[in-house]
CSV table of C-alpha atoms in Angstrom, one decimal:
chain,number,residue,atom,x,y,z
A,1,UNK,CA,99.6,106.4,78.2
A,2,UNK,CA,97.3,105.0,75.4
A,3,UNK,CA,94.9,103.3,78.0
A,4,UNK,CA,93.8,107.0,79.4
A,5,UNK,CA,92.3,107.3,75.8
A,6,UNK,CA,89.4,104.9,75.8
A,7,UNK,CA,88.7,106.0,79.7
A,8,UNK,CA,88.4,109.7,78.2
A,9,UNK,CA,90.8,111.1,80.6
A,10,UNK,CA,93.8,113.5,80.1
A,11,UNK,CA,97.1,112.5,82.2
A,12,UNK,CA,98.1,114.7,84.8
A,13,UNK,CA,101.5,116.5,85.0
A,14,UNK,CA,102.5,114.2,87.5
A,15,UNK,CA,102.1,110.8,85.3
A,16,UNK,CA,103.9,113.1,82.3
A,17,UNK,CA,107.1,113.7,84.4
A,18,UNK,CA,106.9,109.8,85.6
A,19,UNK,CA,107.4,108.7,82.7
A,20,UNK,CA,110.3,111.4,81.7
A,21,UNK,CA,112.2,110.7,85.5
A,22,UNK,CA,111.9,106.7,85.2
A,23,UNK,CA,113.1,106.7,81.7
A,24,UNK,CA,116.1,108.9,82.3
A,25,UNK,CA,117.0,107.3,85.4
A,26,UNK,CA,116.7,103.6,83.9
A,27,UNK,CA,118.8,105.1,81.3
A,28,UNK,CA,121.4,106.4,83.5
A,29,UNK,CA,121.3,102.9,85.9
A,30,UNK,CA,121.8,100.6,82.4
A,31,UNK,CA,124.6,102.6,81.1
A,32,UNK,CA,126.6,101.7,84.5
A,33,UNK,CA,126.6,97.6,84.9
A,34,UNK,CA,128.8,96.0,81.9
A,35,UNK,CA,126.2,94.0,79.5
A,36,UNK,CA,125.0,90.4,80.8
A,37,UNK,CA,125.1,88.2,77.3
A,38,UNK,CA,124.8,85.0,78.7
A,39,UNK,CA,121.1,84.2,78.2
A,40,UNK,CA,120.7,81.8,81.7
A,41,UNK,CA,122.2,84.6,83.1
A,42,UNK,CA,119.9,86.9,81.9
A,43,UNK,CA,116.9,84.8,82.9
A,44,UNK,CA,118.3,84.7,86.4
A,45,UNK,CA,118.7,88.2,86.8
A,46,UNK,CA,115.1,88.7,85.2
A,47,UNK,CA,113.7,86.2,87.1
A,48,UNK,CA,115.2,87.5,90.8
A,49,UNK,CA,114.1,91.1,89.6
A,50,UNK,CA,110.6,89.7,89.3
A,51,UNK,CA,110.1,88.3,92.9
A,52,UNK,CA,112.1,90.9,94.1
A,53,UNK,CA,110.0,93.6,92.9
A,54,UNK,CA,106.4,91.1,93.9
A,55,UNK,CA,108.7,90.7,97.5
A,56,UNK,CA,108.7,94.7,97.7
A,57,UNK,CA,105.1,95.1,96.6
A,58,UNK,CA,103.4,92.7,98.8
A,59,UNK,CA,105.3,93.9,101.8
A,60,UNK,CA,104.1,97.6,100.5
A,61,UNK,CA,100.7,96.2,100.2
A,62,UNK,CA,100.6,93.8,103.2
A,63,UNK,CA,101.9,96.2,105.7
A,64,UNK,CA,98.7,98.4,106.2
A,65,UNK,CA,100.7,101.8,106.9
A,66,UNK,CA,101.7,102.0,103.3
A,67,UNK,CA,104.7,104.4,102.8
A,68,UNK,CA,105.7,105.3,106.1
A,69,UNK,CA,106.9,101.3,106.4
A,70,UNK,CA,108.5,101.3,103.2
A,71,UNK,CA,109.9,104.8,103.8
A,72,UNK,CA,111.4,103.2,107.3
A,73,UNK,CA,112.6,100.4,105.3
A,74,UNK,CA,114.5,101.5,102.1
A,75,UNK,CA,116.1,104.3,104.0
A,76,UNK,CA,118.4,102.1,105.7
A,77,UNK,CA,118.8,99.9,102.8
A,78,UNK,CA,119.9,103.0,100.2
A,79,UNK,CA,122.2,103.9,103.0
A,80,UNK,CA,123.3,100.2,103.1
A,81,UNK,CA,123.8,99.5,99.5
A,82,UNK,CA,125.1,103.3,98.5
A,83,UNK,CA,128.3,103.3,99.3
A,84,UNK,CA,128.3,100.3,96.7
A,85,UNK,CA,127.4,101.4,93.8
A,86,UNK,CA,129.4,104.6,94.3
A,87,UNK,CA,132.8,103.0,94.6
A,88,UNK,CA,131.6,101.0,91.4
A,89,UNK,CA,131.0,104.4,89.7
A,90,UNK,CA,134.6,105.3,90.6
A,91,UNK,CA,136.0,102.2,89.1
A,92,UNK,CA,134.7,102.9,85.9
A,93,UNK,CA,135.9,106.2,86.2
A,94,UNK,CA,139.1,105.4,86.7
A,95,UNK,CA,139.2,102.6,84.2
A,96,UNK,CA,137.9,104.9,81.4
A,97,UNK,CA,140.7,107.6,82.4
């Protein structure tokens, strides 16, 4: 947000309820794993969340239609991984009951 100052530019409504969504939803997506404290661990997980997320980008990038690949792509894969993280949501449900 601070780098619109220098550039003399206001943000637009859009980059203001960005940052409100991703910040709620990464709330919401760390409360549900249980904590990682083992620090190799850790630098796994960061370090496969990296190339994951340069994996994701350059195939974004390198396609040359943009979102209607990655559209194509990550519906199937939501509808893949889904069910998933649902029955883990019911687990903890459970458990905490």
């Amino acid at each position: 947000m601070l780098a619109w100052i220098p550039r003399r530019q206001r943000p637009g409504a859009g980059a203001l309820f960005n940052i409100f969504v991703i910040g709620l939803s990464m709330d919401a997506a760390l409360a549900l794993p249980p904590e990682i404290t083992g620090l190799p661990l850790r630098l796994g997980l960061m370090t496969a969340g990296v190339v994951l997320t340069a994996m994701g980008g350059a195939a974004y990038i390198g396609a040359g239609m943009g979102a209607v690949v990655f559209a194509v792509g990550i519906g199937p894969l939501i509808q893949i991984f889904l069910p998933w993280f649902l029955a883990l949501g019911r687990d903890r449900v459970q458990a905490r009951a």
